[in-house]
């Protein structure tokens, strides 16, 4: 057997060894696909579960903390898990075009997978509130981008009506195939740890991902692949926390533009996950988000986007309530490169600019 084959982990569901084929093939028995489904994949999934000792040290008491770095998916966010399923099923149903509302990541992923499947993508985004990297992706993948004078919630209302009235498939997380694909992240965590964690910390926006994870954890538990179920800990930005405050937020605001959502469509499913798992919803401030964001990058070398850091910020806020020796997974939903403006404005780096082009000057600047 070649070295590469030895290094690549076995497919979780089939037990065979090969190059990772993407999550539909890896988890086919757990997904609503058949031989008739044309699989549209960019070999998403199989993202690393990375121990983060500096976060564990802040908590102490023998707690182990991992991050599920889903920003390493093909378009840089967890949305790819949902899009491989949603687009494969849309193609199976002979759809020629898809539509979504998005704070950025959904639109990037929908555009990439639509093009991979030879379909058209239309995306509605809130004007001025989509991070540069995400907008760049939607444009370069060739989506038709419509930026509206309104927020994500307003855009979602429009696309829901569009898909009712016109022959176009909606690929927001109201599309049930999205959550089916996204639940595979819970499978991967259990496959890596050998059991479910004690806590799963996750940012919430439209609240699809927390619902998908809970479905995945319950399914694997039912199939006896895990001995326990985690507490689902959902975190929102304090200026945009409809689930924490239990009301619609008309004008949500946060630095974490990915989760700048005031009226989540998956509200009921998320509340159910919280109740069934004896979990908790909590708000974190933008300052707490930025602190966790900087800490992950500067202490661990892990660059995520601000919305993703809400999971770690929330964990640190709850650190005194964590039982001894717990295993905790924080989901890092998106890649830091998505939002370079946020990174450039929020870091503690030493950045010497316009230094003279001269060895001695450079050495002196460095303190030699
Ligand atoms: N983290 C990131 C990086 C996101 O892009 C999103 C959602 C979330 C967390 C929240 O996930 O909505 O399932 O609760 N982004 C959507 C978008 C809304 O349009 O890209 P959720």
XYZ file of C-alpha atoms and ligand atoms in Angstrom:
389
model
C 0.000 0.000 0.000
C 1.330 3.448 -0.878
C 2.193 5.881 1.889
C -0.585 8.217 0.823
C -3.155 5.434 1.160
C -1.857 4.571 4.618
C -2.115 8.190 5.678
C -5.588 8.825 4.368
C -8.107 7.718 6.917
C -10.650 5.027 6.073
C -14.060 6.167 4.862
C -16.163 6.396 7.946
C -19.129 4.500 6.575
C -17.585 2.029 4.133
C -14.384 1.118 5.943
C -12.485 1.111 2.639
C -9.316 3.116 2.166
C -8.965 5.625 -0.626
C -8.811 9.316 -1.323
C -11.580 11.149 0.543
C -14.501 11.241 -1.921
C -16.615 13.975 -0.334
C -19.245 13.545 2.325
C -22.066 12.072 0.242
C -19.996 9.000 -0.674
C -18.434 8.812 2.789
C -21.763 8.849 4.598
C -24.096 7.563 1.842
C -26.041 5.136 4.113
C -27.014 8.061 6.355
C -28.125 10.425 3.589
C -31.274 10.668 1.441
C -29.544 9.835 -1.857
C -29.954 6.962 -4.307
C -28.088 5.628 -7.360
C -30.160 8.116 -9.360
C -28.724 11.128 -7.517
C -26.002 12.867 -9.538
C -23.401 13.646 -6.888
C -22.122 17.218 -7.167
C -19.052 17.396 -4.969
C -15.867 19.354 -4.381
C -14.732 16.651 -1.931
C -15.945 18.670 1.031
C -15.864 17.393 4.625
C -13.132 15.502 6.502
C -12.087 18.755 8.143
C -9.624 18.570 11.051
C -10.513 18.457 14.722
C -7.659 20.414 16.281
C -6.751 20.500 20.007
C -6.422 24.077 21.303
C -4.321 23.977 24.460
C -4.305 27.736 25.118
C -8.102 27.718 25.374
C -8.036 24.578 27.551
C -5.458 26.285 29.818
C -7.788 29.246 30.326
C -10.391 26.796 31.627
C -8.190 24.310 33.552
C -9.705 21.383 35.498
C -8.563 18.735 33.016
C -10.858 20.014 30.278
C -9.961 19.102 26.679
C -10.907 21.576 23.960
C -10.926 20.954 20.208
C -11.989 23.112 17.296
C -13.751 21.609 14.296
C -12.154 23.751 11.618
C -14.859 23.757 8.968
C -13.313 26.847 7.386
C -11.111 24.333 5.547
C -13.950 23.211 3.292
C -13.596 23.922 -0.466
C -15.214 27.370 -0.389
C -14.011 28.099 3.137
C -17.104 27.412 5.222
C -19.392 24.676 6.571
C -21.986 25.628 3.956
C -20.291 23.259 1.499
C -21.565 20.313 3.542
C -25.113 21.466 2.910
C -24.587 22.554 -0.678
C -23.234 19.234 -1.945
C -26.548 17.704 -0.833
C -28.844 20.574 -1.855
C -27.330 20.928 -5.325
C -27.156 17.172 -5.955
C -30.861 16.859 -5.108
C -31.749 19.953 -7.163
C -29.946 18.406 -10.133
C -31.747 15.097 -9.564
C -35.030 17.027 -9.696
C -33.940 18.651 -13.007
C -33.685 22.136 -11.575
C -31.734 24.539 -13.759
C -31.234 27.376 -11.287
C -30.886 27.941 -7.551
C -31.434 31.000 -5.373
C -30.449 32.014 -1.836
C -30.276 34.963 0.511
C -26.957 35.237 2.244
C -24.672 37.066 4.624
C -21.925 35.786 2.300
C -20.922 32.190 2.878
C -24.110 30.580 1.602
C -23.854 32.616 -1.595
C -20.206 31.642 -2.154
C -20.958 27.981 -1.628
C -24.202 27.935 -3.636
C -22.422 29.640 -6.520
C -19.522 27.164 -6.530
C -21.673 24.044 -6.335
C -24.205 25.363 -8.869
C -21.403 25.929 -11.368
C -19.895 22.533 -10.594
C -23.301 21.049 -11.462
C -23.831 23.170 -14.572
C -26.613 25.234 -13.010
C -27.307 28.927 -12.624
C -27.072 30.659 -9.227
C -28.848 33.832 -8.098
C -27.876 35.331 -4.757
C -29.414 38.156 -2.725
C -27.135 39.856 -0.235
C -27.528 42.774 2.196
C -25.800 45.734 0.564
C -22.614 46.745 2.386
C -22.658 43.916 4.941
C -20.933 41.053 3.151
C -17.223 40.501 3.824
C -14.921 41.110 0.837
C -13.726 37.537 0.418
C -17.258 36.172 0.251
C -18.423 38.726 -2.292
C -15.324 38.026 -4.371
C -16.162 34.322 -4.365
C -19.790 34.725 -5.469
C -18.673 37.011 -8.304
C -15.797 34.885 -9.530
C -17.812 31.643 -9.393
C -20.175 33.439 -11.734
C -23.335 33.829 -9.670
C -25.779 36.581 -10.523
C -25.494 38.796 -7.449
C -28.277 41.133 -6.328
C -27.425 43.343 -3.371
C -30.547 44.726 -1.717
C -31.149 47.786 0.414
C -32.078 45.716 3.435
C -30.738 43.070 5.773
C -30.494 39.266 5.491
C -33.977 38.717 6.929
C -35.528 40.906 4.223
C -33.522 39.104 1.522
C -34.648 35.716 2.808
C -38.304 36.746 2.651
C -37.885 37.685 -1.003
C -36.095 34.494 -2.069
C -38.639 32.313 -0.277
C -41.409 33.979 -2.301
C -39.333 33.795 -5.498
C -38.918 30.048 -5.175
C -42.681 29.643 -4.549
C -43.602 31.660 -7.622
C -40.867 30.800 -10.136
C -39.068 27.614 -11.267
C -36.019 28.062 -9.094
C -34.758 25.969 -6.166
C -34.217 27.622 -2.787
C -30.915 26.538 -1.178
C -31.097 28.363 2.143
C -31.282 26.148 5.215
C -35.082 25.845 4.927
C -34.144 23.365 2.193
C -34.083 20.111 4.216
C -31.190 18.645 2.203
C -28.917 21.406 3.510
C -29.270 20.173 7.089
C -28.872 16.557 5.959
C -25.465 17.394 4.522
C -24.430 19.545 7.477
C -25.230 16.812 10.027
C -22.153 14.921 8.758
C -19.918 17.255 10.769
C -21.322 15.637 13.928
C -20.538 12.204 12.447
C -16.950 13.262 11.771
C -16.513 14.513 15.332
C -17.715 11.203 16.754
C -15.588 9.247 14.252
C -12.534 11.224 15.425
C -13.143 11.220 19.199
C -14.706 7.761 19.418
C -17.685 9.347 21.173
C -19.654 12.594 21.253
C -18.103 15.504 23.182
C -19.693 16.706 26.429
C -20.359 20.155 24.988
C -20.725 21.330 21.405
C -20.225 25.101 21.150
C -21.513 26.713 17.979
C -22.380 30.162 16.608
C -26.003 30.687 15.582
C -27.355 32.869 12.796
C -30.288 31.398 10.926
C -29.849 28.439 13.337
C -29.640 25.723 10.681
C -26.230 24.441 11.692
C -27.029 23.838 15.361
C -30.153 21.964 14.217
C -28.122 19.878 11.755
C -25.486 18.967 14.344
C -28.146 17.888 16.810
C -29.749 15.678 14.149
C -26.324 14.148 13.385
C -25.477 13.485 17.024
C -28.863 11.859 17.633
C -28.578 9.655 14.529
C -25.118 8.360 15.404
C -26.258 7.777 18.992
C -29.219 5.758 17.713
C -26.833 3.668 15.606
C -24.696 3.105 18.732
C -21.719 4.954 17.268
C -21.703 7.209 20.345
C -22.450 6.445 23.975
C -23.644 9.923 24.871
C -25.169 13.103 23.462
C -23.557 16.525 23.900
C -25.059 19.619 25.467
C -25.749 22.011 22.585
C -24.341 25.438 23.466
C -25.514 28.033 20.919
C -23.961 31.513 20.854
C -25.090 34.733 19.211
C -23.615 38.213 18.988
C -25.237 40.451 21.610
C -26.448 42.998 19.023
C -28.006 40.231 17.003
C -29.388 37.710 19.476
C -33.019 36.858 18.659
C -32.757 33.321 20.069
C -31.168 34.452 23.323
C -33.657 37.274 23.780
C -36.525 35.201 22.397
C -37.767 37.925 20.086
C -37.282 39.201 16.554
C -34.487 41.787 16.318
C -35.491 44.324 13.655
C -32.071 45.871 13.160
C -29.388 43.369 14.097
C -25.819 44.675 14.361
C -22.479 42.968 14.960
C -18.924 42.857 13.678
C -19.653 39.194 12.895
C -21.616 39.973 9.719
C -22.121 36.253 8.954
C -24.517 36.008 11.905
C -26.126 39.434 11.555
C -29.613 37.888 11.505
C -32.658 39.043 13.476
C -35.318 36.477 12.584
C -33.862 32.946 12.253
C -35.961 30.558 10.152
C -34.812 27.484 12.083
C -35.854 28.947 15.433
C -38.067 25.989 16.456
C -35.517 23.330 15.563
C -32.766 25.159 17.450
C -34.904 25.609 20.564
C -35.725 21.932 20.401
C -31.993 21.056 20.232
C -31.356 23.230 23.265
C -34.185 21.692 25.298
C -33.517 18.059 24.324
C -29.778 18.359 24.975
C -30.180 20.408 28.181
C -28.044 23.012 26.460
C -27.983 26.769 26.577
C -28.173 29.876 24.379
C -26.000 32.824 25.318
C -24.966 36.177 23.830
C -21.346 37.290 23.482
C -20.296 40.880 22.850
C -18.335 41.961 19.776
C -15.371 42.610 22.111
C -15.499 39.033 23.397
C -15.748 37.736 19.825
C -12.707 39.756 18.752
C -10.709 38.605 21.782
C -11.384 34.935 20.957
C -10.679 35.603 17.256
C -7.295 37.123 18.034
C -6.460 34.432 20.571
C -7.141 31.574 18.148
C -4.940 33.150 15.510
C -2.084 34.449 17.657
C -1.858 31.589 20.173
C -2.912 28.618 18.057
C -2.282 29.595 14.440
C -5.941 29.143 13.558
C -7.513 31.894 11.488
C -11.305 31.832 11.507
C -13.856 34.476 10.693
C -15.345 36.586 13.508
C -18.710 34.756 13.548
C -16.873 31.471 14.098
C -14.959 32.854 17.073
C -18.308 33.354 18.843
C -18.183 29.631 19.701
C -14.901 30.047 21.595
C -15.970 33.391 23.111
C -19.111 31.681 24.421
C -17.145 28.780 25.854
C -14.805 31.151 27.698
C -17.806 33.046 29.059
C -19.159 29.799 30.487
C -15.795 28.465 31.682
C -16.724 28.303 35.355
C -19.677 26.026 34.630
C -17.764 23.279 32.834
C -17.590 19.950 34.657
C -14.144 18.446 35.445
C -12.384 16.577 32.613
C -15.012 17.484 29.997
C -14.336 17.171 26.280
C -15.505 20.195 24.348
C -15.722 20.914 20.641
C -16.101 24.467 19.315
C -17.189 24.746 15.692
C -15.162 27.164 13.571
C -17.644 27.645 10.775
C -15.681 29.848 8.372
C -12.153 30.733 7.261
C -10.512 33.964 8.441
C -9.505 34.851 4.887
C -13.150 35.532 4.142
C -12.961 38.828 6.028
C -9.540 40.462 5.579
C -10.836 43.900 6.629
C -11.708 42.561 10.070
C -8.254 40.960 10.405
C -6.396 44.097 9.394
C -8.379 46.231 11.863
C -8.228 43.743 14.738
C -4.779 42.396 15.565
C -1.920 43.063 17.948
C 0.809 42.560 15.372
C 3.956 44.654 15.149
C 3.773 46.081 11.630
C 6.595 48.410 10.580
C 5.637 50.195 7.385
C 7.702 51.920 4.686
C 11.040 50.883 6.217
C 14.071 51.883 4.179
C 15.316 49.276 1.674
C 18.591 48.689 3.574
C 19.958 45.742 5.623
C 21.203 47.818 8.549
C 17.962 49.744 8.853
C 15.917 46.522 8.710
C 18.153 44.870 11.333
C 17.895 47.932 13.592
C 14.122 47.971 13.173
C 14.124 44.332 14.330
C 16.093 45.247 17.428
C 19.512 43.795 16.462
N -20.828 31.010 10.962
C -20.680 31.453 9.711
C -19.289 31.714 9.235
C -21.797 31.639 8.879
O -21.614 32.063 7.629
C -23.090 31.384 9.384
C -24.271 31.609 8.574
C -23.190 30.922 10.705
C -22.048 30.754 11.458
C -24.493 30.609 11.322
O -25.025 29.410 10.827
O -27.188 30.251 10.028
O -26.780 27.821 10.318
O -26.984 29.325 12.294
N -24.248 32.154 7.437
C -25.398 32.258 6.535
C -24.960 32.780 5.184
C -26.562 32.937 7.109
O -25.770 33.381 4.470
O -23.823 32.554 4.790
P -26.594 29.180 10.871
